[in-house]
Coordinates of C-alpha atoms in Angstrom, one line a residue:
Chain A
M236 CA 74.6 92.4 143.0
I237 CA 75.6 94.4 139.9
R238 CA 79.0 95.3 138.6
I239 CA 79.7 98.7 137.1
K240 CA 83.0 100.0 135.7
V241 CA 83.9 103.4 137.2
N242 CA 86.9 105.0 135.7
E243 CA 88.3 101.6 134.7
R244 CA 87.7 99.9 138.0
F245 CA 85.0 97.5 138.7
V246 CA 82.6 98.5 141.6
E247 CA 79.9 96.3 143.0
F248 CA 76.5 97.6 144.1
K249 CA 73.7 95.7 146.0
E250 CA 71.0 97.8 144.3
P251 CA 71.2 99.5 140.9
P252 CA 72.4 103.0 141.7
K253 CA 71.6 106.2 139.8
L254 CA 74.4 107.8 137.8
M255 CA 74.8 110.9 139.9
E256 CA 74.9 109.0 143.1
V257 CA 77.9 107.1 141.8
R258 CA 79.5 110.4 140.7
A259 CA 78.9 111.9 144.2
R260 CA 80.6 108.9 145.8
F261 CA 83.5 108.4 143.5
K262 CA 84.4 111.6 141.7
P263 CA 82.6 114.6 143.2
G264 CA 83.2 117.8 141.3
S265 CA 83.8 116.1 137.9
D266 CA 82.5 118.1 134.9
L267 CA 82.0 115.5 132.3
T268 CA 80.2 112.1 132.5
I269 CA 80.7 109.5 129.9
L270 CA 78.3 106.5 130.0
N271 CA 79.1 103.6 127.8
G272 CA 81.1 105.8 125.4
F273 CA 78.7 108.7 125.2
P274 CA 78.7 111.9 127.2
T275 CA 75.5 112.4 129.2
Q276 CA 73.9 114.9 131.5
E277 CA 71.0 112.6 132.5
N278 CA 70.7 110.6 135.7
P279 CA 69.6 107.2 134.7
V280 CA 69.4 104.1 136.9
L281 CA 72.6 102.1 136.1
R282 CA 72.6 98.5 134.8
D283 CA 75.0 95.6 135.3
G284 CA 78.0 96.0 133.0
D285 CA 77.7 99.8 132.5
N286 CA 81.0 101.6 131.9
I287 CA 81.3 105.1 133.4
I288 CA 84.1 107.6 133.2
F289 CA 84.0 110.9 135.2
I290 CA 86.4 113.6 134.0
R291 CA 87.4 116.8 135.6
K292 CA 88.2 119.5 133.0
G293 CA 91.8 120.5 132.9
A294 CA 93.0 117.4 134.7
M295 CA 94.9 114.8 132.7
P296 CA 93.1 111.4 133.1
S297 CA 95.1 108.4 134.2
R298 CA 96.7 106.2 131.5
E299 CA 93.9 103.6 131.7
E300 CA 91.2 106.2 131.7
L301 CA 92.7 108.0 128.8
E302 CA 93.1 104.9 126.6
S303 CA 89.6 103.8 127.4
L304 CA 88.2 107.3 126.5
M305 CA 90.1 107.4 123.3
M306 CA 88.6 104.2 122.2
A307 CA 85.1 105.0 123.3
R308 CA 83.8 105.4 119.8
H309 CA 85.2 102.1 118.5
T310 CA 82.8 99.3 117.7
P311 CA 83.0 96.9 120.8
G312 CA 85.6 94.2 120.4
V313 CA 87.7 96.1 117.8
H314 CA 90.1 97.6 120.3
D315 CA 90.9 94.3 122.0
A316 CA 91.5 92.7 118.6
V317 CA 93.8 95.4 117.2
K318 CA 95.7 95.9 120.5
K319 CA 97.2 92.5 120.1
A320 CA 98.4 93.1 116.5
R321 CA 101.7 94.1 115.0
V322 CA 101.5 95.8 111.7
G323 CA 104.4 96.7 109.3
I324 CA 104.5 99.7 107.1
A325 CA 107.0 99.8 104.3
G326 CA 107.6 103.4 103.3
L327 CA 106.3 106.5 105.0
G328 CA 105.3 108.8 102.1
G329 CA 101.8 109.8 101.1
L330 CA 100.4 106.3 101.7
G331 CA 102.5 105.1 104.6
S332 CA 102.2 108.2 106.7
A333 CA 98.4 108.3 106.4
V334 CA 98.1 104.6 107.1
A335 CA 100.3 105.0 110.2
V336 CA 98.2 107.8 111.5
A337 CA 94.9 105.9 110.9
L338 CA 96.3 102.8 112.6
A339 CA 97.6 104.8 115.6
R340 CA 94.1 106.3 116.0
L341 CA 92.7 102.7 115.7
G342 CA 95.0 101.7 118.6
V343 CA 97.0 98.8 117.0
G344 CA 99.4 97.3 119.5
E345 CA 102.6 97.8 117.6
M346 CA 103.7 99.3 114.3
V347 CA 107.0 98.5 112.6
I348 CA 107.7 101.5 110.3
V349 CA 110.6 101.6 107.9
D350 CA 111.8 104.4 105.6
F351 CA 115.1 105.9 104.5
D352 CA 114.0 109.4 103.5
I353 CA 113.8 112.8 105.1
V354 CA 110.8 115.2 105.2
E355 CA 110.9 117.6 102.2
P356 CA 108.7 120.6 101.5
S357 CA 107.1 118.9 98.4
N358 CA 105.9 116.0 100.7
L359 CA 103.6 118.3 102.7
N360 CA 101.0 118.4 99.9
R361 CA 99.9 115.0 101.0
Q362 CA 102.1 113.5 103.7
Q363 CA 101.3 113.6 107.4
Y364 CA 104.2 115.8 108.6
F365 CA 104.5 119.4 109.6
I366 CA 106.5 122.4 108.5
D367 CA 108.8 122.3 111.5
Q368 CA 109.7 118.7 110.6
I369 CA 111.3 119.5 107.2
G370 CA 114.8 118.0 107.0
R371 CA 114.2 115.4 109.6
P372 CA 114.1 111.6 108.9
K373 CA 110.5 110.5 108.3
T374 CA 110.9 107.6 110.7
E375 CA 111.8 110.1 113.5
A376 CA 109.1 112.6 112.6
M377 CA 106.4 110.0 112.3
E378 CA 107.3 108.4 115.6
E379 CA 106.9 111.8 117.2
N380 CA 103.5 112.4 115.5
L381 CA 102.2 108.9 116.4
R382 CA 103.2 109.4 120.0
R383 CA 101.3 112.7 120.1
I384 CA 98.2 111.0 118.6
N385 CA 98.3 107.8 120.7
P386 CA 101.1 107.1 123.2
Y387 CA 99.8 103.6 123.8
V388 CA 100.9 102.3 120.4
K389 CA 104.4 100.8 120.4
V390 CA 106.4 102.1 117.5
S391 CA 109.5 100.4 116.2
S392 CA 111.1 102.6 113.6
H393 CA 114.0 101.9 111.3
R394 CA 115.7 104.4 109.0
E395 CA 116.8 102.0 106.3
V396 CA 116.5 101.2 102.6
L397 CA 114.4 98.1 102.3
T398 CA 115.9 95.4 100.1
E399 CA 115.3 91.7 99.3
Q400 CA 117.9 90.9 102.0
N401 CA 116.6 92.9 104.9
I402 CA 112.8 92.8 104.3
P403 CA 112.4 89.4 106.2
Q404 CA 114.0 90.6 109.3
Y405 CA 111.5 93.5 109.7
F406 CA 108.4 92.0 108.3
C407 CA 108.3 88.2 108.7
R408 CA 106.7 88.5 112.1
V409 CA 104.0 91.0 111.6
N410 CA 100.2 90.2 111.4
A411 CA 99.8 92.4 108.3
L412 CA 102.1 94.5 106.1
V413 CA 101.3 97.6 104.2
E414 CA 103.3 98.3 101.0
A415 CA 103.5 102.0 100.7
F416 CA 106.5 102.6 98.4
D417 CA 106.7 105.1 95.5
T418 CA 108.3 103.3 92.6
A419 CA 106.7 100.4 90.7
E420 CA 110.0 98.4 90.9
S421 CA 110.2 98.6 94.7
K422 CA 106.5 97.7 95.0
A423 CA 107.0 94.6 92.9
M424 CA 110.2 93.8 94.8
L425 CA 108.5 93.9 98.2
L426 CA 105.5 91.8 97.2
N427 CA 107.7 89.1 95.5
T428 CA 110.1 89.1 98.4
M429 CA 107.3 88.7 100.9
A430 CA 105.7 85.9 98.9
E431 CA 109.0 84.0 98.8
R432 CA 110.5 84.7 102.2
C433 CA 107.5 85.5 104.5
P434 CA 104.6 83.6 102.9
D435 CA 102.3 83.7 105.9
V436 CA 102.1 87.5 106.2
P437 CA 99.2 89.1 104.4
V438 CA 100.3 92.1 102.4
V439 CA 98.2 95.1 101.3
T440 CA 99.8 96.8 98.4
A441 CA 98.9 99.9 96.3
S442 CA 99.0 100.7 92.6
G443 CA 97.4 103.5 90.8
V444 CA 96.8 106.4 93.3
A445 CA 97.9 109.5 91.3
G446 CA 95.9 112.3 89.9
H447 CA 92.4 113.5 90.6
G448 CA 90.3 110.8 88.9
P449 CA 87.1 109.6 90.4
S450 CA 87.3 108.6 94.1
N451 CA 85.3 105.4 93.4
S452 CA 87.8 104.1 90.8
I453 CA 90.1 103.3 93.8
K454 CA 89.3 99.8 94.8
T455 CA 90.5 97.0 97.1
V456 CA 90.8 93.8 95.2
P457 CA 92.3 90.4 96.2
F458 CA 95.4 89.1 94.5
G459 CA 95.9 85.5 95.7
K460 CA 95.8 86.0 99.5
Y461 CA 97.1 89.6 99.1
F462 CA 95.2 92.8 98.4
I463 CA 95.8 95.5 95.9
V464 CA 94.4 99.0 96.5
G465 CA 94.2 101.6 93.7
D466 CA 92.8 102.0 90.2
Q467 CA 95.8 99.9 88.9
E468 CA 96.3 102.4 86.1
T469 CA 97.1 106.0 87.1
E470 CA 100.8 106.3 87.4
A471 CA 102.5 109.3 89.0
A472 CA 104.1 111.4 86.2
T473 CA 104.5 114.9 85.0
G474 CA 101.0 116.3 84.7
M475 CA 99.7 113.5 86.9
G476 CA 100.6 114.5 90.4
L477 CA 100.2 112.8 93.8
M478 CA 97.8 114.8 95.9
A479 CA 96.3 114.4 99.4
P480 CA 92.7 113.5 98.5
R481 CA 93.2 110.5 96.2
V482 CA 96.4 109.2 97.9
G483 CA 94.5 109.6 101.2
I484 CA 91.6 107.6 99.9
A485 CA 94.0 104.8 98.9
A486 CA 95.8 104.9 102.2
H487 CA 92.5 104.6 104.1
H488 CA 91.5 101.7 101.9
Q489 CA 94.8 100.1 103.0
A490 CA 94.2 100.9 106.6
N491 CA 90.7 99.5 106.5
C492 CA 91.9 96.4 104.7
V493 CA 94.4 95.9 107.5
L494 CA 91.6 96.3 110.1
R495 CA 89.5 93.7 108.3
I496 CA 92.4 91.3 108.2
L497 CA 93.0 91.7 111.9
L498 CA 89.3 91.1 112.6
G499 CA 89.3 88.0 110.4
E500 CA 86.8 89.5 108.1
P501 CA 86.2 87.7 104.7
E502 CA 87.8 88.8 101.5
E503 CA 86.6 92.0 99.8
Chain B
M289 CA 97.2 77.2 73.7
K290 CA 94.2 78.4 75.8
I291 CA 95.0 79.8 79.2
S292 CA 93.4 82.3 81.5
V293 CA 95.1 85.7 82.2
N294 CA 93.6 88.0 84.8
G295 CA 90.3 86.1 84.7
E296 CA 89.9 86.3 81.0
A297 CA 90.4 83.6 78.3
F298 CA 93.7 84.1 76.5
E299 CA 95.2 82.4 73.5
A300 CA 99.0 82.2 74.0
A301 CA 101.1 82.2 70.8
P302 CA 102.7 78.8 69.9
E303 CA 106.3 80.1 70.7
V304 CA 105.2 81.1 74.3
R305 CA 106.1 78.2 76.5
T306 CA 107.1 79.7 79.9
V307 CA 105.7 82.3 82.2
G308 CA 108.8 84.5 81.4
E309 CA 108.0 84.3 77.6
L310 CA 104.4 85.1 78.3
L311 CA 105.3 88.2 80.2
C312 CA 107.6 89.4 77.5
S313 CA 105.0 88.7 74.8
L314 CA 102.7 91.0 76.8
G315 CA 105.4 93.7 77.0
L316 CA 105.9 93.0 80.7
C317 CA 109.3 91.4 80.9
D318 CA 110.6 94.0 83.4
Q319 CA 110.9 94.3 87.1
R320 CA 107.4 95.7 87.8
V321 CA 105.2 92.6 88.0
A322 CA 104.0 90.0 90.4
V323 CA 102.5 86.8 89.0
E324 CA 100.0 84.4 90.6
Y325 CA 100.2 81.1 88.8
N326 CA 97.6 78.5 89.6
R327 CA 96.8 80.3 92.9
T328 CA 100.3 80.8 94.3
I329 CA 102.6 83.8 93.8
L330 CA 105.5 82.6 91.6
P331 CA 109.1 83.5 92.7
K332 CA 110.7 85.8 90.1
N333 CA 113.6 83.5 89.5
S334 CA 111.3 80.7 88.4
Y335 CA 109.5 82.7 85.6
A336 CA 112.0 81.4 83.0
E337 CA 111.6 77.7 83.9
T338 CA 107.9 77.6 84.7
K339 CA 106.2 76.0 81.7
I340 CA 102.7 77.0 80.8
S341 CA 100.1 74.3 80.1
E342 CA 96.7 74.3 78.5
G343 CA 94.1 75.6 81.0
D344 CA 96.5 77.4 83.3
A345 CA 95.2 80.4 85.2
L346 CA 97.6 83.4 85.7
E347 CA 97.0 86.6 87.4
I348 CA 99.5 89.3 86.4
L349 CA 99.8 92.4 88.6
S350 CA 101.7 95.1 86.8
F351 CA 102.5 97.9 89.2
V352 CA 102.4 101.6 88.4
G353 CA 104.4 104.1 90.5
G354 CA 103.1 106.7 93.0
G355 CA 102.5 106.7 96.8

């Protein structure tokens, strides 16, 4: 007896069937066959534990089929681990918006996103918003974008200025927090507040992401049980702008650091 | 007094007795830092009262803006 997953349901077979026999029986007329995460046009004999999805073009897959297809390129085990996680993002600018998009594609279970600002034209050189979202609160615009990318991520958004007083209520119960603020003072305030009020939450902070210096000078380094991403030098200033490539590199360092924390990987 | 700052040996001036005084002597007595003192992050309101001793290890993170 072998068990094969066909469009997210387990089916048992006495003898190992060939792929196209299974298609003819369960989804005749489907156009695309995905075997263990990869499209195939071959007709192999199936093995116990194989995972098959048949898709008819133009037809929207069911919720379970879609989520499984979206995660088909993940390393096995990653999805299950991140699906259980709650991740906080403090600030939805160049860093926070890109981290949010990466974590949505990763399929984290829940994101708690907090920002007070609205989308402005000058944000669009690096932040993950669209022209038609100018003037709208970043929390609202990002919630909409995340839903379009991955509707299976729960998003809790709060349009709020984060302070020493309200940080604990949003972020004491997350599995990891991304600091994605703009000013040096607010970055320090968040880290110090978390250390004092929510000492069990790992924080991934960023410092030194401006300009167009070498990509490889952006590093992830430990600070106590926290992590700092950036070159720790290049401050945003006149003549030292914030631009999509380098801010994006830093944001994805932060997102990957969060993934490593959620997977229980060792320090950098 | 010999201490370690950001992983390097550092000779603190005789008048530097607390973490707060050390930060100011380094030009960092503002709101932009986080300090790890002997492996834990020190609350900001204890900089002034936390005395430094010979052999202490401090990591000072001085933030720059941009994000």
